[in-house]
Coordinates of C-alpha atoms and ligand atoms in Angstrom, one line a residue:
M428 CA -16.3 14.3 -28.4
T429 CA -14.9 11.4 -26.7
V430 CA -12.2 10.6 -24.2
K431 CA -9.9 7.6 -25.6
V432 CA -8.7 5.5 -23.1
A433 CA -5.8 2.6 -23.7
I434 CA -5.4 -0.1 -21.1
L435 CA -2.1 -1.8 -20.6
G436 CA -2.7 -5.1 -19.5
F437 CA -5.8 -7.3 -19.5
G438 CA -5.3 -9.1 -16.1
T439 CA -7.5 -8.7 -13.0
V440 CA -6.8 -4.9 -12.8
G441 CA -7.2 -4.3 -16.6
E442 CA -10.3 -6.4 -16.9
G443 CA -11.9 -4.6 -14.0
V444 CA -11.2 -1.3 -15.5
Y445 CA -12.4 -2.1 -18.9
R446 CA -15.6 -3.4 -17.4
T447 CA -16.3 -0.5 -15.0
I448 CA -15.7 2.1 -17.9
Q449 CA -18.7 0.0 -19.6
S450 CA -20.8 -0.4 -16.5
H451 CA -20.3 3.5 -15.6
E452 CA -20.5 5.1 -19.0
R453 CA -23.4 7.3 -18.0
E454 CA -21.7 8.5 -14.8
L455 CA -18.6 9.3 -16.6
E456 CA -20.3 11.0 -19.3
A457 CA -22.2 13.2 -16.9
L458 CA -19.1 14.0 -15.0
L459 CA -17.0 14.8 -18.0
G460 CA -19.3 16.1 -20.8
K461 CA -17.9 13.4 -23.0
K462 CA -18.0 9.7 -23.5
V463 CA -15.2 7.6 -22.3
E464 CA -14.3 5.0 -24.8
V465 CA -11.5 2.2 -24.5
A466 CA -9.6 2.5 -27.9
A467 CA -7.0 -0.2 -27.1
V468 CA -5.9 -3.0 -25.0
L469 CA -2.4 -4.2 -24.8
I470 CA -2.0 -7.9 -24.1
Q471 CA 0.7 -10.5 -24.0
N472 CA -1.0 -13.5 -25.3
K473 CA -3.1 -13.4 -28.5
Q474 CA -4.5 -16.9 -28.0
K475 CA -6.5 -16.1 -24.9
E476 CA -10.1 -15.7 -25.0
R477 CA -11.1 -12.2 -23.8
N478 CA -14.6 -10.5 -23.7
I479 CA -13.6 -7.2 -25.3
A480 CA -15.7 -5.4 -28.1
K481 CA -14.7 -5.9 -31.6
E482 CA -14.1 -2.3 -32.2
V483 CA -11.3 -2.1 -29.5
L484 CA -7.7 -2.5 -30.8
I485 CA -6.5 -5.6 -29.2
T486 CA -2.4 -5.6 -29.8
T487 CA 0.7 -7.2 -28.5
D488 CA 2.6 -4.1 -29.9
F489 CA 2.6 -0.9 -27.8
N490 CA 3.8 1.1 -30.8
E491 CA 0.5 0.3 -32.6
L492 CA -1.3 1.5 -29.4
I493 CA 0.6 4.8 -28.7
N494 CA 0.4 5.7 -32.5
L495 CA -3.5 5.8 -32.4
S496 CA -4.6 9.1 -34.1
Q497 CA -6.5 9.9 -30.9
L498 CA -5.3 8.8 -27.3
D499 CA -6.1 10.8 -24.2
I500 CA -5.4 8.4 -21.2
V501 CA -3.3 5.4 -20.8
V502 CA -3.9 3.1 -17.9
D503 CA -1.1 1.0 -16.6
A504 CA -2.3 -2.3 -15.4
I505 CA 0.7 -4.4 -15.8
V506 CA 3.0 -5.7 -13.2
G507 CA 6.8 -4.8 -12.7
K508 CA 9.0 -1.8 -13.3
D509 CA 9.7 -2.8 -17.0
P510 CA 8.5 -2.0 -19.7
A511 CA 5.6 -0.1 -17.8
F512 CA 7.9 2.8 -16.9
N513 CA 9.1 3.2 -20.5
Y514 CA 5.5 3.0 -21.9
L515 CA 4.4 5.5 -19.7
K516 CA 7.2 8.0 -20.4
Q517 CA 6.0 7.5 -24.1
A518 CA 2.5 8.1 -23.0
I519 CA 3.4 11.3 -21.4
E520 CA 5.5 12.7 -24.0
R521 CA 2.8 12.1 -26.5
G522 CA 0.4 14.3 -24.1
C523 CA -1.6 11.5 -22.6
H524 CA -2.5 11.8 -18.9
I525 CA -1.4 8.3 -17.1
I526 CA -3.0 6.3 -14.5
T527 CA -1.2 3.6 -13.0
A528 CA -1.9 0.6 -10.4
N529 CA 1.5 -0.5 -10.7
K530 CA 3.2 -0.1 -7.2
E531 CA 6.6 -1.4 -7.8
M532 CA 7.1 0.8 -10.9
F533 CA 5.7 3.7 -9.1
A534 CA 7.8 3.4 -5.9
H535 CA 10.8 3.1 -8.2
H536 CA 9.9 5.8 -10.8
G537 CA 7.0 7.8 -9.6
K538 CA 9.1 11.0 -9.1
E539 CA 10.6 10.8 -12.5
L540 CA 6.9 10.4 -13.8
L541 CA 5.4 13.2 -11.9
A542 CA 8.2 15.7 -13.0
L543 CA 7.8 14.7 -16.7
A544 CA 4.1 15.1 -16.6
G545 CA 4.5 18.4 -14.9
E546 CA 6.7 19.2 -18.1
H547 CA 4.2 18.1 -20.5
Q548 CA 1.0 19.6 -18.6
V549 CA -0.6 16.3 -18.0
S550 CA -1.6 14.5 -14.9
V551 CA -0.5 11.3 -13.1
G552 CA -3.2 9.3 -11.0
F553 CA -1.8 6.8 -9.0
E554 CA -4.5 6.0 -6.3
A555 CA -4.6 2.5 -7.2
T556 CA -1.0 1.7 -6.2
V557 CA -1.9 1.8 -2.3
A558 CA -4.6 0.1 -0.6
G559 CA -6.9 -1.0 -3.4
G560 CA -10.3 0.9 -3.4
I561 CA -9.4 3.0 -0.4
P562 CA -9.1 6.7 -1.5
I563 CA -5.9 7.5 0.7
I564 CA -3.9 9.1 -2.1
Q565 CA -6.3 11.9 -2.9
T566 CA -7.2 12.2 0.6
L567 CA -3.5 13.1 1.4
R568 CA -3.0 15.0 -1.7
Q569 CA -6.3 16.8 -1.9
L570 CA -8.0 16.9 1.4
L571 CA -5.2 17.0 4.1
K572 CA -3.3 20.0 2.4
V573 CA -3.1 22.1 5.6
N574 CA -2.9 19.4 8.2
R575 CA 0.7 18.4 9.2
V576 CA 1.0 14.7 8.9
G577 CA 2.9 13.2 11.8
Q578 CA 2.7 9.4 11.1
I579 CA 0.9 7.0 8.9
Q580 CA 0.3 3.3 9.8
G581 CA -1.4 1.0 7.5
I582 CA -2.5 -2.7 6.6
V583 CA -2.0 -2.2 2.9
N584 CA -1.6 -5.9 1.8
G585 CA -4.7 -7.4 1.3
T586 CA -3.2 -10.9 0.6
S587 CA -1.4 -11.0 3.9
N588 CA -4.2 -9.8 5.9
F589 CA -6.5 -12.4 4.3
I590 CA -3.8 -15.2 4.9
L591 CA -3.8 -14.0 8.7
T592 CA -7.4 -13.9 9.0
E593 CA -8.1 -17.2 7.5
M594 CA -5.4 -19.0 9.6
R595 CA -7.1 -17.5 12.7
E596 CA -10.7 -17.8 12.1
K597 CA -10.8 -21.1 10.1
K598 CA -7.5 -22.6 11.2
Q599 CA -6.5 -23.0 7.7
S600 CA -2.7 -23.6 7.0
F601 CA -0.6 -20.9 5.4
A602 CA -0.2 -22.5 2.2
D603 CA -4.2 -23.0 1.6
A604 CA -5.1 -19.5 2.6
L605 CA -2.5 -18.3 0.3
K606 CA -3.9 -20.6 -2.6
L607 CA -7.2 -19.3 -1.9
A608 CA -6.2 -15.6 -2.2
Q609 CA -4.6 -16.3 -5.4
E610 CA -7.9 -18.1 -6.7
R611 CA -9.5 -14.8 -5.6
G612 CA -7.4 -12.5 -7.6
F613 CA -5.8 -10.9 -4.6
A614 CA -2.2 -12.1 -4.8
E615 CA 0.7 -10.8 -6.9
A616 CA 1.8 -12.8 -9.9
D617 CA 4.7 -13.6 -7.7
P618 CA 3.2 -14.0 -4.1
T619 CA 6.5 -13.6 -2.5
N620 CA 5.8 -10.1 -3.0
D621 CA 2.9 -10.4 -0.7
V622 CA 3.9 -12.5 2.0
E623 CA 7.6 -11.3 2.2
G624 CA 6.5 -7.5 2.5
F625 CA 7.8 -6.2 -0.8
D626 CA 4.5 -5.2 -2.2
A627 CA 3.7 -3.4 1.3
F628 CA 7.0 -1.8 1.2
Y629 CA 6.6 -0.3 -2.4
K630 CA 3.2 1.0 -1.1
L631 CA 4.8 2.7 1.8
M632 CA 7.4 4.4 -0.3
V633 CA 4.4 5.9 -2.3
L634 CA 2.6 7.0 0.8
S635 CA 5.8 8.5 2.4
R636 CA 6.3 10.5 -0.9
V637 CA 2.7 11.8 -0.8
A638 CA 2.7 12.4 2.9
F639 CA 6.0 13.7 3.5
G640 CA 7.3 14.7 0.1
N641 CA 10.1 12.3 0.9
E642 CA 11.1 8.8 1.6
P643 CA 13.5 7.1 4.0
D644 CA 16.6 5.5 2.5
W645 CA 15.1 2.1 1.3
K646 CA 18.0 0.1 3.0
D647 CA 17.1 1.6 6.5
V648 CA 13.6 0.4 6.3
E649 CA 13.0 -2.9 8.2
R650 CA 11.0 -5.3 6.0
V651 CA 9.7 -8.6 7.4
G652 CA 6.8 -10.6 5.8
I653 CA 4.3 -12.9 7.5
T654 CA 6.1 -16.3 6.7
S655 CA 7.3 -16.4 10.2
I656 CA 3.8 -16.5 11.9
T657 CA 2.7 -19.9 12.8
S658 CA -0.7 -21.0 13.8
E659 CA 0.5 -21.9 17.3
L660 CA 1.6 -18.0 17.8
I661 CA -1.5 -16.9 16.2
E662 CA -3.6 -19.1 18.6
A663 CA -1.4 -18.0 21.7
A664 CA -1.9 -14.3 20.9
D665 CA -5.7 -14.7 20.3
Q666 CA -6.0 -16.2 23.7
F667 CA -4.7 -12.9 25.1
G668 CA -6.8 -10.7 22.9
F669 CA -4.2 -9.8 20.3
R670 CA -4.4 -10.3 16.6
F671 CA -1.5 -10.4 14.2
K672 CA -1.7 -7.8 11.3
H673 CA 1.1 -7.0 8.8
V674 CA 1.5 -3.3 9.4
V675 CA 3.6 -0.5 7.5
S676 CA 4.6 2.5 9.5
I677 CA 6.1 5.9 8.5
Q678 CA 6.9 8.8 10.8
K679 CA 9.5 11.5 11.4
E680 CA 11.9 11.2 14.0
G681 CA 14.0 14.4 14.3
D682 CA 14.4 15.3 10.9
K683 CA 14.6 11.7 9.7
L684 CA 11.8 9.5 8.2
I685 CA 11.6 6.1 10.0
G686 CA 9.8 3.4 8.1
S687 CA 8.8 0.0 8.9
V688 CA 7.1 -3.1 7.4
R689 CA 6.3 -5.9 9.7
P690 CA 4.0 -8.1 11.4
V691 CA 2.7 -6.6 14.6
L692 CA 0.2 -7.5 17.3
I693 CA -2.9 -5.4 17.6
R694 CA -4.9 -4.9 20.8
K695 CA -8.7 -4.5 20.9
S696 CA -8.4 -0.9 21.6
H697 CA -6.7 -0.2 18.1
P698 CA -8.9 0.5 15.0
F699 CA -6.9 -2.4 12.9
Y700 CA -8.2 -5.1 15.2
H701 CA -11.2 -5.6 13.3
V702 CA -9.7 -5.2 9.9
E703 CA -10.0 -8.7 8.5
G704 CA -9.7 -10.5 5.2
V705 CA -8.7 -8.7 2.2
E706 CA -9.6 -5.4 4.1
N707 CA -7.0 -2.8 4.2
A708 CA -6.9 0.1 6.6
L709 CA -4.8 3.4 7.1
N710 CA -4.4 5.6 10.2
V711 CA -3.3 9.0 9.3
Y712 CA -2.3 11.0 12.5
S713 CA -2.2 14.9 11.7
D714 CA -1.9 17.8 13.8
I715 CA -5.4 19.4 13.1
V716 CA -7.8 16.5 12.8
G717 CA -6.0 13.9 14.8
R718 CA -6.3 10.4 13.8
I719 CA -8.3 9.6 10.7
T720 CA -8.8 5.9 9.9
L721 CA -9.6 4.8 6.4
Q722 CA -10.9 1.3 5.7
G723 CA -12.1 -0.7 2.8
P724 CA -11.3 -3.3 0.2
G725 CA -7.6 -3.7 -0.4
A726 CA -7.3 -5.9 -3.5
G727 CA -9.5 -7.4 -6.2
M728 CA -11.0 -6.6 -9.5
F729 CA -13.5 -4.1 -8.8
P730 CA -11.8 -2.3 -5.7
T731 CA -8.8 -1.5 -7.8
A732 CA -11.0 -0.6 -10.8
S733 CA -12.7 1.8 -8.6
A734 CA -9.6 3.7 -7.8
V735 CA -8.5 3.8 -11.4
I736 CA -12.1 5.1 -12.4
E737 CA -11.9 7.9 -9.9
D738 CA -8.6 8.7 -11.1
L739 CA -9.9 8.9 -14.7
V740 CA -12.1 11.8 -13.7
Y741 CA -9.5 13.2 -11.6
V742 CA -6.9 13.5 -14.4
S743 CA -9.5 14.4 -17.0
Q744 CA -10.5 17.5 -14.9
S745 CA -7.1 18.5 -13.5
N746 CA -6.2 22.1 -13.9
H747 CA -3.0 22.2 -16.1
D748 CA -2.4 25.9 -15.8
K749 CA -0.5 25.7 -12.9
K750 CA 2.4 23.4 -12.2
L751 CA 1.1 20.2 -10.6
E752 CA 2.1 19.5 -7.2
A753 CA 4.0 16.4 -7.4
Y754 CA 4.0 15.6 -3.7
S755 CA 3.3 17.1 -0.5
V756 CA 4.7 20.6 0.2
T757 CA 3.1 20.9 3.8
E758 CA 5.3 20.6 6.9
A759 CA 5.5 17.3 8.6
I760 CA 5.6 16.9 12.4
P761 CA 8.4 15.1 13.9
S762 CA 6.7 12.4 16.2
S763 CA 8.9 10.7 19.0
N764 CA 6.2 8.6 20.2
G765 CA 7.2 5.4 18.5
S766 CA 4.1 3.4 19.4
F767 CA 5.9 0.2 18.9
N768 CA 8.2 0.5 21.8
D769 CA 6.6 -0.6 25.0
F770 CA 4.9 -4.1 24.8
W771 CA 6.2 -7.1 22.7
L772 CA 5.2 -10.7 21.9
I773 CA 8.6 -12.5 21.6
S774 CA 8.9 -16.1 20.9
G775 CA 12.0 -18.8 20.5
L776 CA 13.8 -18.3 23.8
S777 CA 13.6 -19.6 27.2
K778 CA 12.7 -17.9 30.5
T779 CA 16.2 -18.1 31.6
E780 CA 17.6 -16.7 28.5
L781 CA 15.0 -13.9 28.5
S782 CA 15.8 -12.6 32.1
P783 CA 17.1 -10.5 33.7
S784 CA 17.6 -7.8 31.2
I785 CA 13.8 -8.0 30.0
P786 CA 10.9 -7.7 32.2
L787 CA 8.3 -10.3 31.8
V788 CA 4.7 -9.3 31.8
E789 CA 3.0 -12.5 31.0
Q790 CA 3.9 -16.0 29.9
L791 CA 2.0 -17.6 27.0
S792 CA 3.8 -20.8 26.6
D793 CA 7.2 -22.5 27.1
Q794 CA 8.9 -20.1 24.8
T795 CA 6.4 -17.4 24.1
F796 CA 6.2 -14.2 26.4
I797 CA 4.7 -10.7 26.5
V798 CA 7.4 -8.4 27.7
E799 CA 7.7 -4.7 28.4
T800 CA 11.0 -3.0 27.1
T801 CA 12.6 -0.8 24.4
K802 CA 13.4 -1.5 20.9
E803 CA 16.8 -1.3 21.5
E804 CA 16.7 -3.9 24.1
I805 CA 14.6 -6.3 21.9
L806 CA 17.1 -5.8 18.9
R807 CA 20.1 -6.4 21.2
K808 CA 18.6 -9.7 22.3
A809 CA 17.8 -10.6 18.8
K810 CA 21.5 -10.3 17.9
E811 CA 22.3 -12.7 20.6
Y812 CA 19.6 -15.2 19.7
S813 CA 19.0 -15.9 16.2
S814 CA 15.9 -18.1 17.0
L815 CA 14.2 -15.0 18.7
S816 CA 11.1 -13.5 16.8
Y817 CA 9.6 -10.4 18.1
Y818 CA 6.3 -8.4 17.2
P819 CA 5.5 -4.9 18.8
I820 CA 2.1 -4.8 20.3
L821 CA 0.0 -1.7 19.0
D822 CA -2.9 0.0 21.1
G823 CA -5.4 2.5 20.2
T824 CA -4.3 5.3 22.6
Q825 CA -1.6 6.6 20.4
T826 CA -1.9 10.6 20.2
F827 CA 0.5 13.4 18.8
Q828 CA 3.2 14.4 21.0
N829 CA 6.0 17.3 20.0
K830 CA 3.4 19.4 18.2
K831 CA 5.7 22.5 18.7
E832 CA 8.6 21.3 16.6
C833 CA 8.0 21.6 13.0
I834 CA 10.4 20.9 10.2
T835 CA 9.6 21.9 6.7
V836 CA 9.6 19.2 3.9
S837 CA 9.2 20.2 0.5
I838 CA 9.7 18.6 -2.9
Ligands
LIG1136 N1 -1.4 -8.3 -4.0 C1 -1.8 -6.9 -3.4 C2 -2.5 -7.2 -2.1 C3 -2.8 -6.3 -4.8 O1 -2.8 -8.3 -1.8 O2 -2.7 -6.3 -1.6 C4 -3.3 -5.1 -4.4 O3 -2.3 -4.2 -4.6

């Protein structure tokens, strides 16, 4: 008996999965009691040289792959919503478990795929959609079932974090740092997705569904990338002990989910301060345990393959007698302690334009200041001065408030 796997796509992720199935065949067999074999790989370009065993079907035709006489698991390692969604629906309908690393597709269609998988008694693994090798999805799905999550913050785009680190540590230009991230296989096929925050946005939506059973209205989520962060700003912030990080955040305020995707400044006291290079990190604030921080490699061939391989075991061992819990069914805690709201670094207006409405804490340069004020005031100023850029400053002292008020969120 063998478990037959098909891999859709043979780029960085697909190849990493293929090689890891081979390098870890003994571990997989010991865990599953069966050999795991790659039966087919879906590719785009037949001419390209690939190091794939000759007994594996290599095809550009999905129909040929899905009609194999035995197929148990389909791994989606392609980019974009289409045709991945369509392929995975067909795989589920055929009775295959599916595993995906495709965040854009899963942010758009995860709910439908999980529902379809429930109908067909198969499982969906999507660990690799968020934060590369960090097991955040299974931590939320399996290990924090009773805890009520109040807020999640994360550095979830390895490319952006890599660029910001290179710019600060090695004084690289934005363009050179991005090029390096591309060469190392961290960046998306279209790196706009990384540097403008789209990739992080999709990951945030997947996290939100898992942690809160729901997601905010996409159009209400602020999405800002890292392209406005100059070397001068990085240096000014560094002198005062702050580091720029691109951070996603999701929390309940009242009964609304509030999400944001943007560059922020991190103080030394915050666990994200030392998250450098392609590393990702997540802070999960929940009511019993408090804050948990998970940190690890956020992109690249083997970190992503690690998430897929662990999912391979998860989907193979899932208990299909009961309806799969698609997303969170635990209560979520509304938290009113928006950690972003007190201190800000702002840039792009003069001291006279700043005062008197915004109290100044520190002047970093002619047009760069640390201020203490509310988000509303910052937004009001930003409306008045289009040149203004603003970055909240996060510290590590955040805890839960509002523990008493709990609102049920269910799927
Ligand atoms: N381009 C993504 C990143 C790959 O840099 O995080 C991993 O999802």
